[in-house]
Tab-separated table of C-alpha atoms in Angstrom:
chain	number	residue	atom	x	y	z
A	1	MET	CA	-26.081	64.822	-13.169
A	2	ASP	CA	-29.481	66.306	-12.781
A	3	TYR	CA	-31.355	63.019	-12.389
A	4	GLN	CA	-33.953	63.157	-9.644
A	5	PHE	CA	-33.824	59.941	-7.580
A	6	ASP	CA	-37.245	58.691	-6.626
A	7	PHE	CA	-37.343	55.407	-4.765
A	8	SER	CA	-41.044	55.692	-4.007
A	9	VAL	CA	-41.717	53.378	-6.934
A	10	VAL	CA	-39.802	50.730	-5.025
A	11	THR	CA	-41.253	51.366	-1.597
A	12	GLN	CA	-44.808	51.590	-2.874
A	13	ASN	CA	-44.508	48.369	-4.863
A	14	PHE	CA	-42.393	46.431	-2.432
A	15	GLY	CA	-45.116	43.805	-2.133
A	16	ALA	CA	-44.734	42.922	-5.809
A	17	LEU	CA	-40.967	42.581	-5.395
A	18	LEU	CA	-41.455	40.386	-2.318
A	19	GLN	CA	-43.742	38.099	-4.275
A	20	GLY	CA	-41.061	37.900	-6.921
A	21	LEU	CA	-38.446	37.172	-4.278
A	22	LEU	CA	-40.526	34.258	-3.036
A	23	VAL	CA	-40.694	32.739	-6.507
A	24	THR	CA	-36.972	33.283	-7.001
A	25	ALA	CA	-36.212	31.560	-3.706
A	26	GLU	CA	-38.505	28.723	-4.689
A	27	LEU	CA	-36.773	28.282	-8.057
A	28	TRP	CA	-33.390	28.469	-6.398
A	29	VAL	CA	-34.074	25.826	-3.773
A	30	ILE	CA	-35.785	23.405	-6.198
A	31	CYS	CA	-33.156	23.720	-8.938
A	32	ALA	CA	-30.146	23.614	-6.605
A	33	ALA	CA	-31.386	20.729	-4.473
A	34	GLY	CA	-32.845	18.783	-7.389
A	35	GLY	CA	-29.801	19.444	-9.556
A	36	ALA	CA	-27.345	18.317	-6.883
A	37	THR	CA	-29.336	15.164	-6.148
A	38	LEU	CA	-29.671	14.239	-9.794
A	39	GLY	CA	-26.004	15.189	-10.224
A	40	VAL	CA	-24.960	12.411	-7.833
A	41	CYS	CA	-26.857	9.852	-9.900
A	42	ILE	CA	-25.391	11.095	-13.160
A	43	ALA	CA	-21.866	11.121	-11.705
A	44	LEU	CA	-22.315	7.489	-10.645
A	45	ALA	CA	-23.634	6.590	-14.085
A	46	ARG	CA	-20.650	8.368	-15.654
A	47	LEU	CA	-18.294	6.257	-13.539
A	48	SER	CA	-20.084	2.989	-14.165
A	49	PRO	CA	-18.147	0.314	-16.059
A	50	ARG	CA	-21.363	-0.378	-17.995
A	51	ARG	CA	-21.260	1.549	-21.223
A	52	TRP	CA	-25.038	1.797	-21.558
A	53	LEU	CA	-24.905	3.897	-18.393
A	54	SER	CA	-21.701	5.858	-18.826
A	55	LEU	CA	-22.161	6.851	-22.449
A	56	PRO	CA	-25.597	8.500	-22.213
A	57	SER	CA	-24.581	10.354	-19.082
A	58	LEU	CA	-21.491	11.656	-20.863
A	59	VAL	CA	-23.661	12.935	-23.708
A	60	TYR	CA	-26.065	14.446	-21.207
A	61	VAL	CA	-23.318	16.365	-19.408
A	62	GLN	CA	-21.774	17.626	-22.646
A	63	LEU	CA	-25.116	18.775	-24.044
A	64	PHE	CA	-25.953	20.869	-21.015
A	65	ARG	CA	-22.471	22.243	-20.522
A	66	ASN	CA	-21.887	23.289	-24.099
A	67	THR	CA	-25.124	25.104	-24.926
A	68	PRO	CA	-26.331	28.400	-23.450
A	69	VAL	CA	-28.629	27.999	-20.491
A	70	LEU	CA	-30.936	30.629	-21.970
A	71	ILE	CA	-31.481	28.423	-24.987
A	72	GLN	CA	-32.123	25.462	-22.680
A	73	LEU	CA	-34.851	27.342	-20.815
A	74	ILE	CA	-36.535	28.545	-23.971
A	75	TRP	CA	-36.178	25.095	-25.491
A	76	PHE	CA	-37.927	23.441	-22.581
A	77	TYR	CA	-40.812	25.880	-22.849
A	78	TYR	CA	-41.312	26.025	-26.619
A	79	ALA	CA	-39.702	22.898	-28.081
A	80	PHE	CA	-39.997	20.202	-25.405
A	81	PRO	CA	-43.838	20.277	-25.477
A	82	ILE	CA	-43.686	19.357	-29.169
A	83	VAL	CA	-41.576	16.309	-28.304
A	84	VAL	CA	-43.738	15.097	-25.429
A	85	GLY	CA	-47.086	16.448	-26.624
A	86	GLN	CA	-47.775	18.191	-23.331
A	87	GLN	CA	-47.631	21.935	-22.684
A	88	LEU	CA	-45.602	22.914	-19.597
A	89	THR	CA	-46.150	25.935	-17.413
A	90	PRO	CA	-43.280	28.438	-17.631
A	91	PHE	CA	-42.330	27.602	-14.055
A	92	VAL	CA	-42.017	23.886	-14.785
A	93	ALA	CA	-40.026	24.606	-17.947
A	94	VAL	CA	-37.568	26.715	-15.937
A	95	VAL	CA	-37.275	24.088	-13.222
A	96	LEU	CA	-36.497	21.499	-15.887
A	97	GLY	CA	-34.009	23.634	-17.803
A	98	LEU	CA	-32.212	25.107	-14.842
A	99	GLY	CA	-32.408	21.948	-12.722
A	100	LEU	CA	-31.044	19.663	-15.439
A	101	ASN	CA	-28.336	22.178	-16.330
A	102	THR	CA	-27.281	22.286	-12.688
A	103	SER	CA	-27.301	18.497	-12.467
A	104	ALA	CA	-24.833	18.302	-15.370
A	105	TYR	CA	-22.398	20.643	-13.659
A	106	CYS	CA	-22.857	18.985	-10.274
A	107	ALA	CA	-22.266	15.579	-11.891
A	108	GLU	CA	-18.846	16.738	-13.004
A	109	ILE	CA	-18.068	18.092	-9.548
A	110	PHE	CA	-19.095	14.833	-7.886
A	111	ARG	CA	-17.289	12.720	-10.454
A	112	GLY	CA	-14.099	14.677	-9.841
A	113	GLY	CA	-14.546	14.204	-6.109
A	114	ILE	CA	-15.156	10.488	-6.343
A	115	ILE	CA	-12.120	9.791	-8.509
A	116	SER	CA	-9.934	11.949	-6.287
A	117	LEU	CA	-10.447	9.490	-3.427
A	118	THR	CA	-7.915	6.687	-3.307
A	119	ARG	CA	-8.907	3.088	-3.934
A	120	GLY	CA	-7.933	2.463	-0.325
A	121	GLN	CA	-11.079	4.152	0.932
A	122	TRP	CA	-13.257	1.749	-1.047
A	123	GLU	CA	-11.152	-1.155	0.144
A	124	GLY	CA	-11.219	-0.046	3.774
A	125	ALA	CA	-15.014	0.009	3.587
A	126	LYS	CA	-15.313	-3.293	1.745
A	127	ALA	CA	-12.901	-5.004	4.137
A	128	ILE	CA	-15.359	-4.610	6.990
A	129	GLY	CA	-18.115	-6.124	4.876
A	130	MET	CA	-19.758	-3.061	3.385
A	131	SER	CA	-21.602	-3.369	0.107
A	132	GLN	CA	-20.820	-1.022	-2.754
A	133	SER	CA	-23.796	1.197	-1.979
A	134	MET	CA	-23.147	1.236	1.739
A	135	ALA	CA	-19.511	2.226	1.145
A	136	LEU	CA	-20.667	4.982	-1.170
A	137	ARG	CA	-23.129	6.354	1.367
A	138	ARG	CA	-21.065	6.051	4.537
A	139	VAL	CA	-17.463	6.448	3.379
A	140	ILE	CA	-17.146	7.871	-0.120
A	141	MET	CA	-19.860	10.505	-0.465
A	142	PRO	CA	-19.296	12.194	2.893
A	143	GLN	CA	-15.673	12.760	1.901
A	144	VAL	CA	-16.584	13.815	-1.633
A	145	PHE	CA	-19.065	16.332	-0.245
A	146	ARG	CA	-16.411	17.795	2.067
A	147	ARG	CA	-13.835	18.063	-0.684
A	148	MET	CA	-16.210	19.461	-3.226
A	149	LEU	CA	-18.095	21.881	-1.010
A	150	PRO	CA	-16.388	25.014	-2.409
A	151	ALA	CA	-17.148	23.937	-5.988
A	152	LEU	CA	-20.730	23.034	-5.063
A	153	THR	CA	-21.189	26.385	-3.363
A	154	ASN	CA	-20.099	28.118	-6.539
A	155	ARG	CA	-22.692	26.159	-8.419
A	156	VAL	CA	-25.454	26.932	-5.941
A	157	ILE	CA	-24.642	30.651	-6.106
A	158	GLU	CA	-24.678	30.448	-9.883
A	159	VAL	CA	-28.123	28.835	-9.891
A	160	GLY	CA	-29.488	31.584	-7.659
A	161	LYS	CA	-28.392	34.190	-10.153
A	162	MET	CA	-29.364	32.190	-13.238
A	163	SER	CA	-32.922	31.944	-11.914
A	164	SER	CA	-33.309	35.538	-13.137
A	165	LEU	CA	-33.338	34.151	-16.677
A	166	ALA	CA	-36.799	32.756	-15.910
A	167	SER	CA	-38.052	36.257	-16.535
A	168	VAL	CA	-37.788	35.658	-20.286
A	169	LEU	CA	-40.503	33.007	-19.911
A	170	SER	CA	-42.628	35.408	-17.853
A	171	VAL	CA	-42.245	33.458	-14.631
A	172	PRO	CA	-43.170	36.081	-12.029
A	173	GLU	CA	-39.878	35.898	-10.128
A	174	LEU	CA	-37.856	38.818	-8.824
A	175	MET	CA	-36.302	39.895	-12.123
A	176	TYR	CA	-39.610	39.710	-13.965
A	177	GLN	CA	-41.438	41.747	-11.305
A	178	GLY	CA	-38.637	44.294	-11.321
A	179	ARG	CA	-38.607	44.672	-15.068
A	180	LEU	CA	-42.362	45.106	-15.018
A	181	LEU	CA	-42.098	47.878	-12.445
A	182	SER	CA	-39.202	49.490	-14.211
A	183	SER	CA	-40.968	49.694	-17.562
A	184	THR	CA	-44.320	50.663	-16.085
A	185	PHE	CA	-42.975	53.605	-14.119
A	186	TYR	CA	-39.899	54.137	-16.200
A	187	ARG	CA	-37.589	54.151	-13.217
A	188	PRO	CA	-34.857	51.687	-14.312
A	189	PHE	CA	-32.132	53.082	-12.052
A	190	GLU	CA	-34.095	52.783	-8.810
A	191	VAL	CA	-35.710	49.464	-9.616
A	192	ILE	CA	-32.741	47.614	-11.106
A	193	THR	CA	-30.405	48.837	-8.381
A	194	THR	CA	-32.866	47.609	-5.766
A	195	LEU	CA	-33.064	44.270	-7.581
A	196	ALA	CA	-29.303	43.900	-7.478
A	197	ILE	CA	-29.273	44.653	-3.770
A	198	ILE	CA	-32.013	42.139	-3.079
A	199	TYR	CA	-30.182	39.445	-5.078
A	200	PHE	CA	-27.030	40.234	-3.157
A	201	LEU	CA	-28.764	40.024	0.223
A	202	LEU	CA	-30.375	36.747	-0.811
A	203	ILE	CA	-27.293	35.047	-2.184
A	204	PHE	CA	-24.463	36.408	-0.052
A	205	PRO	CA	-25.451	34.470	3.093
A	206	SER	CA	-25.203	31.170	1.205
A	207	GLY	CA	-21.486	31.736	0.762
A	208	LEU	CA	-21.119	32.481	4.456
A	209	PHE	CA	-23.092	29.374	5.329
A	210	SER	CA	-20.880	27.266	3.103
A	211	ARG	CA	-17.754	28.720	4.640
A	212	TRP	CA	-19.114	27.903	8.085
A	213	LEU	CA	-19.892	24.337	6.996
A	214	GLU	CA	-16.418	23.981	5.537
A	215	VAL	CA	-14.746	25.024	8.768
A	216	ARG	CA	-17.027	22.788	10.803
A	217	MET	CA	-16.291	19.753	8.662
A	218	ALA	CA	-12.582	20.428	8.359
A	219	ARG	CA	-11.982	18.821	11.751
A	220	GLY	CA	-11.752	15.405	10.169
A	221	LYS	CA	-9.250	16.393	7.556
B	1	MET	CA	-6.048	-32.996	11.121
B	2	ASN	CA	-9.233	-31.052	11.618
B	3	LYS	CA	-11.258	-29.600	8.829
B	4	PRO	CA	-9.535	-26.399	7.593
B	5	ILE	CA	-11.408	-23.152	8.205
B	6	LEU	CA	-9.955	-21.728	5.033
B	7	SER	CA	-9.106	-23.710	1.956
B	8	VAL	CA	-7.653	-22.323	-1.254
B	9	THR	CA	-7.539	-24.584	-4.259
B	10	ASP	CA	-5.489	-23.984	-7.417
B	11	LEU	CA	-5.758	-20.190	-7.259
B	12	HIS	CA	-4.693	-18.243	-10.332
B	13	LYS	CA	-4.677	-14.506	-10.819
B	14	SER	CA	-3.811	-12.592	-13.965
B	15	PHE	CA	-3.718	-8.846	-14.531
B	16	GLY	CA	-4.130	-8.626	-18.272
B	17	PRO	CA	-1.304	-10.642	-19.795
B	18	GLN	CA	0.540	-10.804	-16.505
B	19	HIS	CA	0.129	-14.161	-14.777
B	20	VAL	CA	0.785	-13.259	-11.132
B	21	LEU	CA	-0.452	-16.298	-9.234
B	22	LYS	CA	0.072	-19.619	-10.935
B	23	GLY	CA	-1.887	-22.191	-9.043
B	24	ILE	CA	-1.754	-21.837	-5.292
B	25	SER	CA	-3.364	-24.252	-2.854
B	26	LEU	CA	-3.435	-23.793	0.886
B	27	ASP	CA	-5.371	-25.209	3.822
B	28	VAL	CA	-5.490	-23.108	6.967
B	29	GLN	CA	-6.418	-24.706	10.302
B	30	ALA	CA	-8.055	-22.690	13.060
B	31	GLY	CA	-5.393	-21.068	15.214
B	32	GLU	CA	-2.682	-21.236	12.573
B	33	ARG	CA	-0.519	-18.177	12.028
B	34	ILE	CA	0.963	-18.107	8.565
B	35	ALA	CA	3.655	-15.699	7.485
B	36	ILE	CA	4.037	-15.226	3.750
B	37	ILE	CA	7.384	-13.885	2.600
B	38	GLY	CA	8.894	-13.269	-0.785
B	39	GLY	CA	10.387	-10.621	-3.000
B	40	SER	CA	8.451	-7.628	-4.253
B	41	GLY	CA	6.291	-8.572	-7.227
B	42	SER	CA	6.249	-12.194	-6.156
B	43	GLY	CA	2.458	-12.075	-5.765
B	44	LYS	CA	2.282	-12.397	-1.981
B	45	SER	CA	0.013	-9.369	-1.500
B	46	THR	CA	-2.133	-10.405	-4.461
B	47	PHE	CA	-2.567	-13.828	-2.904
B	48	LEU	CA	-3.691	-12.319	0.381
B	49	ARG	CA	-6.026	-9.890	-1.377
B	50	CYS	CA	-7.680	-12.721	-3.290
B	51	ILE	CA	-8.651	-14.450	-0.035
B	52	ASN	CA	-11.129	-11.709	0.919
B	53	PHE	CA	-11.822	-10.810	-2.707
B	54	MET	CA	-10.159	-7.423	-2.762
B	55	GLU	CA	-8.953	-8.942	-6.014
B	56	MET	CA	-11.135	-11.390	-7.858
B	57	PRO	CA	-9.376	-14.697	-8.484
B	58	SER	CA	-9.032	-15.519	-12.177
B	59	GLN	CA	-9.341	-19.211	-11.488
B	60	GLY	CA	-9.595	-21.564	-8.571
B	61	ARG	CA	-11.835	-21.929	-5.552
B	62	ILE	CA	-11.830	-20.618	-2.041
B	63	ALA	CA	-13.743	-22.342	0.716
B	64	LEU	CA	-14.589	-20.977	4.141
B	65	ASP	CA	-15.464	-23.527	6.831
B	66	GLY	CA	-15.756	-26.190	4.146
B	67	HIS	CA	-18.255	-24.112	2.196
B	68	SER	CA	-17.125	-23.312	-1.353
B	69	LEU	CA	-17.620	-19.658	-2.280
B	70	GLY	CA	-19.216	-18.481	-5.494
B	71	SER	CA	-21.225	-20.497	-7.978
B	72	VAL	CA	-19.849	-22.216	-11.043
B	73	LYS	CA	-21.277	-21.066	-14.367
B	74	GLN	CA	-20.687	-22.579	-17.749
B	75	THR	CA	-19.832	-19.924	-20.349
B	76	ARG	CA	-20.940	-20.228	-23.944
B	77	ALA	CA	-17.366	-21.070	-24.956
B	78	GLY	CA	-17.637	-24.100	-22.714
B	79	GLU	CA	-15.337	-22.762	-20.033
B	80	THR	CA	-16.284	-22.766	-16.393
B	81	ARG	CA	-16.432	-19.495	-14.512
B	82	VAL	CA	-17.028	-18.803	-10.863
B	83	ASN	CA	-19.501	-16.028	-10.189
B	84	TYR	CA	-19.701	-14.269	-6.858
B	85	ALA	CA	-22.756	-12.437	-5.598
B	86	GLU	CA	-22.023	-9.159	-3.841
B	87	ARG	CA	-24.021	-10.266	-0.815
B	88	GLU	CA	-21.825	-13.347	-0.410
B	89	LEU	CA	-18.624	-11.324	-0.780
B	90	CYS	CA	-19.789	-8.913	1.906
B	91	GLN	CA	-20.512	-11.785	4.259
B	92	VAL	CA	-17.089	-13.279	3.587
B	93	ARG	CA	-15.324	-9.968	4.162
B	94	ALA	CA	-17.119	-9.491	7.455
B	95	ARG	CA	-15.746	-12.882	8.520
B	96	VAL	CA	-12.250	-12.388	7.111
B	97	GLY	CA	-10.766	-9.139	8.384
B	98	MET	CA	-7.996	-7.261	6.679
B	99	VAL	CA	-5.354	-4.772	7.777
B	100	PHE	CA	-3.757	-2.772	4.985
B	101	GLN	CA	-0.321	-1.354	4.406
B	102	GLN	CA	-1.835	2.125	4.035
B	103	PHE	CA	-4.252	1.716	7.004
B	104	ASN	CA	-7.246	2.981	4.957
B	105	LEU	CA	-8.923	4.528	7.976
B	106	PHE	CA	-11.873	6.785	7.277
B	107	PRO	CA	-10.489	10.321	7.657
B	108	HIS	CA	-13.893	11.929	8.304
B	109	MET	CA	-14.576	9.761	11.338
B	110	THR	CA	-13.012	9.772	14.774
B	111	VAL	CA	-11.012	6.822	16.063
B	112	LEU	CA	-14.067	5.527	17.917
B	113	GLU	CA	-16.351	6.019	14.933
B	114	ASN	CA	-13.914	4.214	12.652
B	115	VAL	CA	-14.002	1.134	14.878
B	116	MET	CA	-17.784	1.308	15.440
B	117	GLU	CA	-18.637	1.793	11.774
B	118	GLY	CA	-18.691	-1.837	10.650
B	119	LEU	CA	-20.610	-2.934	13.758
B	120	VAL	CA	-23.305	-0.324	13.259
B	121	THR	CA	-23.722	-0.416	9.483
B	122	VAL	CA	-22.810	-4.007	8.565
B	123	LYS	CA	-23.714	-5.915	11.701
B	124	ARG	CA	-26.525	-3.542	12.628
B	125	ALA	CA	-25.491	-3.535	16.256
B	126	ALA	CA	-26.998	-0.976	18.660
B	127	LYS	CA	-24.840	2.119	19.132
B	128	THR	CA	-24.218	1.482	22.826
B	129	GLU	CA	-23.238	-2.097	22.199
B	130	ALA	CA	-20.979	-1.115	19.271
B	131	ARG	CA	-19.344	1.508	21.441
B	132	GLU	CA	-18.581	-1.046	24.102
B	133	VAL	CA	-16.988	-3.468	21.642
B	134	ALA	CA	-15.017	-0.676	19.963
B	135	LEU	CA	-13.805	0.574	23.309
B	136	SER	CA	-12.552	-2.828	24.385
B	137	GLN	CA	-10.732	-3.371	21.065
B	138	LEU	CA	-9.172	0.074	21.231
B	139	THR	CA	-8.060	-0.655	24.793
B	140	LYS	CA	-6.409	-3.821	23.548
B	141	VAL	CA	-4.320	-1.885	21.040
B	142	GLY	CA	-3.561	0.792	23.633
B	143	LEU	CA	-5.542	3.671	22.170
B	144	SER	CA	-8.439	4.062	24.560
B	145	ASN	CA	-7.127	7.573	25.313
B	146	ARG	CA	-7.508	8.800	21.722
B	147	LEU	CA	-11.161	7.977	21.051
B	148	ASP	CA	-12.139	11.398	19.737
B	149	ALA	CA	-9.024	12.027	17.674
B	150	TYR	CA	-9.193	11.987	13.879
B	151	PRO	CA	-6.803	9.718	11.962
B	152	SER	CA	-4.823	12.698	10.677
B	153	GLN	CA	-3.968	13.608	14.252
B	154	LEU	CA	-2.339	10.225	14.912
B	155	SER	CA	1.068	8.775	14.090
B	156	GLY	CA	1.307	6.035	11.511
B	157	GLY	CA	1.750	3.438	14.195
B	158	GLN	CA	-1.330	4.650	16.047
B	159	GLN	CA	-3.361	4.703	12.815
B	160	GLN	CA	-2.398	1.122	12.092
B	161	ARG	CA	-3.413	0.074	15.586
B	162	VAL	CA	-6.805	1.722	15.028
B	163	ALA	CA	-7.072	-0.212	11.783
B	164	ILE	CA	-6.337	-3.424	13.687
B	165	ALA	CA	-9.020	-2.556	16.234
B	166	ARG	CA	-11.439	-1.825	13.408
B	167	ALA	CA	-10.813	-5.257	11.909
B	168	LEU	CA	-11.050	-6.962	15.300
B	169	ALA	CA	-14.333	-5.300	16.181
B	170	MET	CA	-16.032	-7.362	13.480
B	171	GLU	CA	-14.923	-10.519	15.326
B	172	PRO	CA	-13.422	-12.039	12.196
B	173	GLU	CA	-12.589	-15.722	12.087
B	174	ILE	CA	-9.451	-14.979	10.119
B	175	ILE	CA	-7.384	-11.805	9.948
B	176	LEU	CA	-5.241	-10.902	6.946
B	177	PHE	CA	-2.321	-8.518	7.400
B	178	ASP	CA	-1.004	-7.007	4.188
B	179	GLU	CA	2.458	-5.662	4.997
B	180	PRO	CA	1.094	-3.846	8.055
B	181	THR	CA	4.386	-2.180	8.959
B	182	SER	CA	5.828	-1.449	5.510
B	183	SER	CA	4.748	2.195	5.423
B	184	LEU	CA	5.794	2.977	8.970
B	185	ASP	CA	8.866	4.745	10.272
B	186	PRO	CA	11.197	2.141	11.797
B	187	GLU	CA	10.630	3.335	15.348
B	188	LEU	CA	6.869	2.837	14.982
B	189	VAL	CA	7.078	-0.739	13.715
B	190	GLY	CA	7.428	-2.233	17.188
B	191	GLU	CA	4.122	-0.960	18.584
B	192	VAL	CA	2.175	-2.446	15.683
B	193	LEU	CA	3.976	-5.782	15.861
B	194	ARG	CA	3.305	-5.923	19.600
B	195	SER	CA	-0.422	-5.462	18.925
B	196	ILE	CA	-0.317	-8.280	16.392
B	197	ARG	CA	1.496	-10.486	18.865
B	198	VAL	CA	-1.255	-9.985	21.425
B	199	LEU	CA	-3.663	-11.422	18.872
B	200	ALA	CA	-1.343	-14.371	18.341
B	201	ASP	CA	-1.460	-15.073	22.070
B	202	GLU	CA	-5.254	-15.148	21.827
B	203	GLY	CA	-4.964	-18.036	19.380
B	204	ARG	CA	-6.455	-16.192	16.424
B	205	THR	CA	-6.081	-17.444	12.877
B	206	MET	CA	-3.938	-15.019	10.921
B	207	LEU	CA	-2.167	-14.666	7.611
B	208	LEU	CA	0.590	-12.094	7.470
B	209	VAL	CA	2.460	-10.803	4.447
B	210	THR	CA	5.593	-9.172	5.742
B	211	HIS	CA	9.173	-8.182	5.198
B	212	GLU	CA	9.872	-8.389	8.926
B	213	LEU	CA	11.524	-11.801	8.880
B	214	GLY	CA	12.460	-11.586	12.546
B	215	PHE	CA	8.849	-11.076	13.475
B	216	ALA	CA	7.735	-13.813	11.085
B	217	TYR	CA	10.120	-16.183	12.822
B	218	HIS	CA	8.714	-15.510	16.281
B	219	PHE	CA	5.100	-15.042	15.242
B	220	ALA	CA	4.314	-17.736	12.728
B	221	THR	CA	3.389	-21.376	13.096
B	222	LYS	CA	4.078	-21.750	9.389
B	223	VAL	CA	6.161	-19.770	6.915
B	224	ILE	CA	5.562	-19.725	3.199
B	225	PHE	CA	8.126	-18.469	0.719
B	226	LEU	CA	6.351	-17.288	-2.395
B	227	ALA	CA	8.229	-16.669	-5.640
B	228	ASP	CA	7.112	-16.369	-9.254
B	229	GLY	CA	3.493	-16.915	-8.296
B	230	VAL	CA	3.917	-20.298	-6.607
B	231	PHE	CA	4.778	-21.582	-3.132
B	232	HIS	CA	8.466	-22.376	-3.334
B	233	GLU	CA	8.939	-23.502	0.198
B	234	VAL	CA	6.563	-24.159	3.047
B	235	GLY	CA	7.456	-25.200	6.561
B	236	THR	CA	7.943	-24.172	10.150
B	237	PRO	CA	9.784	-20.883	10.754
B	238	GLU	CA	12.787	-22.962	11.757
B	239	GLU	CA	12.738	-24.911	8.494
B	240	VAL	CA	12.141	-22.055	6.072
B	241	LEU	CA	14.046	-19.226	7.727
B	242	LYS	CA	16.891	-21.076	9.385
B	243	GLU	CA	17.450	-24.148	7.177
B	244	PRO	CA	15.917	-23.417	3.791
B	245	LYS	CA	16.226	-26.237	1.281
B	246	GLN	CA	15.361	-24.440	-1.934
B	247	GLN	CA	17.991	-22.439	-3.762
B	248	LYS	CA	15.636	-19.492	-4.278
B	249	THR	CA	14.764	-19.281	-0.613
B	250	LYS	CA	18.429	-19.287	0.295
B	251	GLU	CA	19.161	-16.466	-2.134
B	252	PHE	CA	16.244	-14.432	-0.866
B	253	LEU	CA	17.350	-14.804	2.729
B	254	ARG	CA	20.934	-14.031	1.818
B	255	ARG	CA	19.861	-10.763	0.189
B	256	PHE	CA	17.920	-9.970	3.336
B	257	ASN	CA	20.859	-10.657	5.597
B	258	GLU	CA	23.370	-8.841	3.442
B	259	PHE	CA	23.479	-5.819	5.684
B	260	ALA	CA	22.737	-7.520	8.985
B	261	PHE	CA	25.169	-6.849	11.767
């Protein structure tokens, strides 16, 4: 191997990568938090006895789970504006595509968690006078969250990595900045390796945090 | 006779094609303790669960303090239906406590938090006040030393006593016990029954579905033998358990005493 490593391209342009990192983090937080929140609503709709709620949410989940996320992102940028008659910025298109995709997966996680709880938990809550929504908030969801934390963590990690797909819509996130550097200076090895390390350093702690949460909450098991 | 605090009129309950309760009427006076006995599948638990609307009655009315619950609606087919608003059901359930066979404690909360929960969220009591009430109820059931334990760290008997304290904390006018000792190891039954007896001594109004006939005899002011979805025999513990008149009651008691020594 007579390749001459030269990481100066990375060190000299670290500012550009940091800017990208900021956008990546932004996408990650918005899509993960928004997706999980919307996921709870969709899970509840899925479990509703009212068909006009459960049926559309079923279709929604299946659509997002059974098509490639890359197509979803591109669709939201190029096709969705035709439907609504309003051009979106690439960033908004990615937030929509990635956020809604995440919500579909989270909905399935929450739904699984809710049906894994026995009827007795609902009854215990109702027997002291709690309304349906109060029982959900105080008794059911805290337990669902505990049970489903490992699955949710997986999802959150996945979103962090999937955010790199935003580069195809020219959102200036980490992957996009890196590819720009790599093709400008033709230093793919140095730049892409650095990218991978940055992604790792960004995402790895979230797994540790989740593990810590899991242990902390396991007391009540 | 005084006005009954609970009045059930012609209660029916069906699960699909299965007609479980076939017209039950019962007036409960304040301070009465009613034990409901009967074979498995006789509908005794279903009856109890209809009183606080854990199951929705298919037909019939329930009145609390002379106030009929739900509102009658005429369906298009000309039948009458009783509709219940969630708000009303919640109010009823806060006034009619229930203790379950499977305890149904909240596993993610400590003993103290379990008992405080209804006070804080449903009754909107201040935390300090709720804590005080919870503490006194837990003391009554003998668990003031396990406040910070989680349900999974307790024995079945202890869990059921926490569940009793949780129901009591809401200061219910009536308490329903749905086979409270049926899922307990035999040696743990006594501690739960003793806690229930303390409540009896306080003059509380209680309905108890049980297989513990001995306890029913000592505890109840009235015993009901339920079979095939109707009240077959109603009377004092002496009348129903010692000198039953109905053939079915006699057979039921004979089966129970088969292995007595």
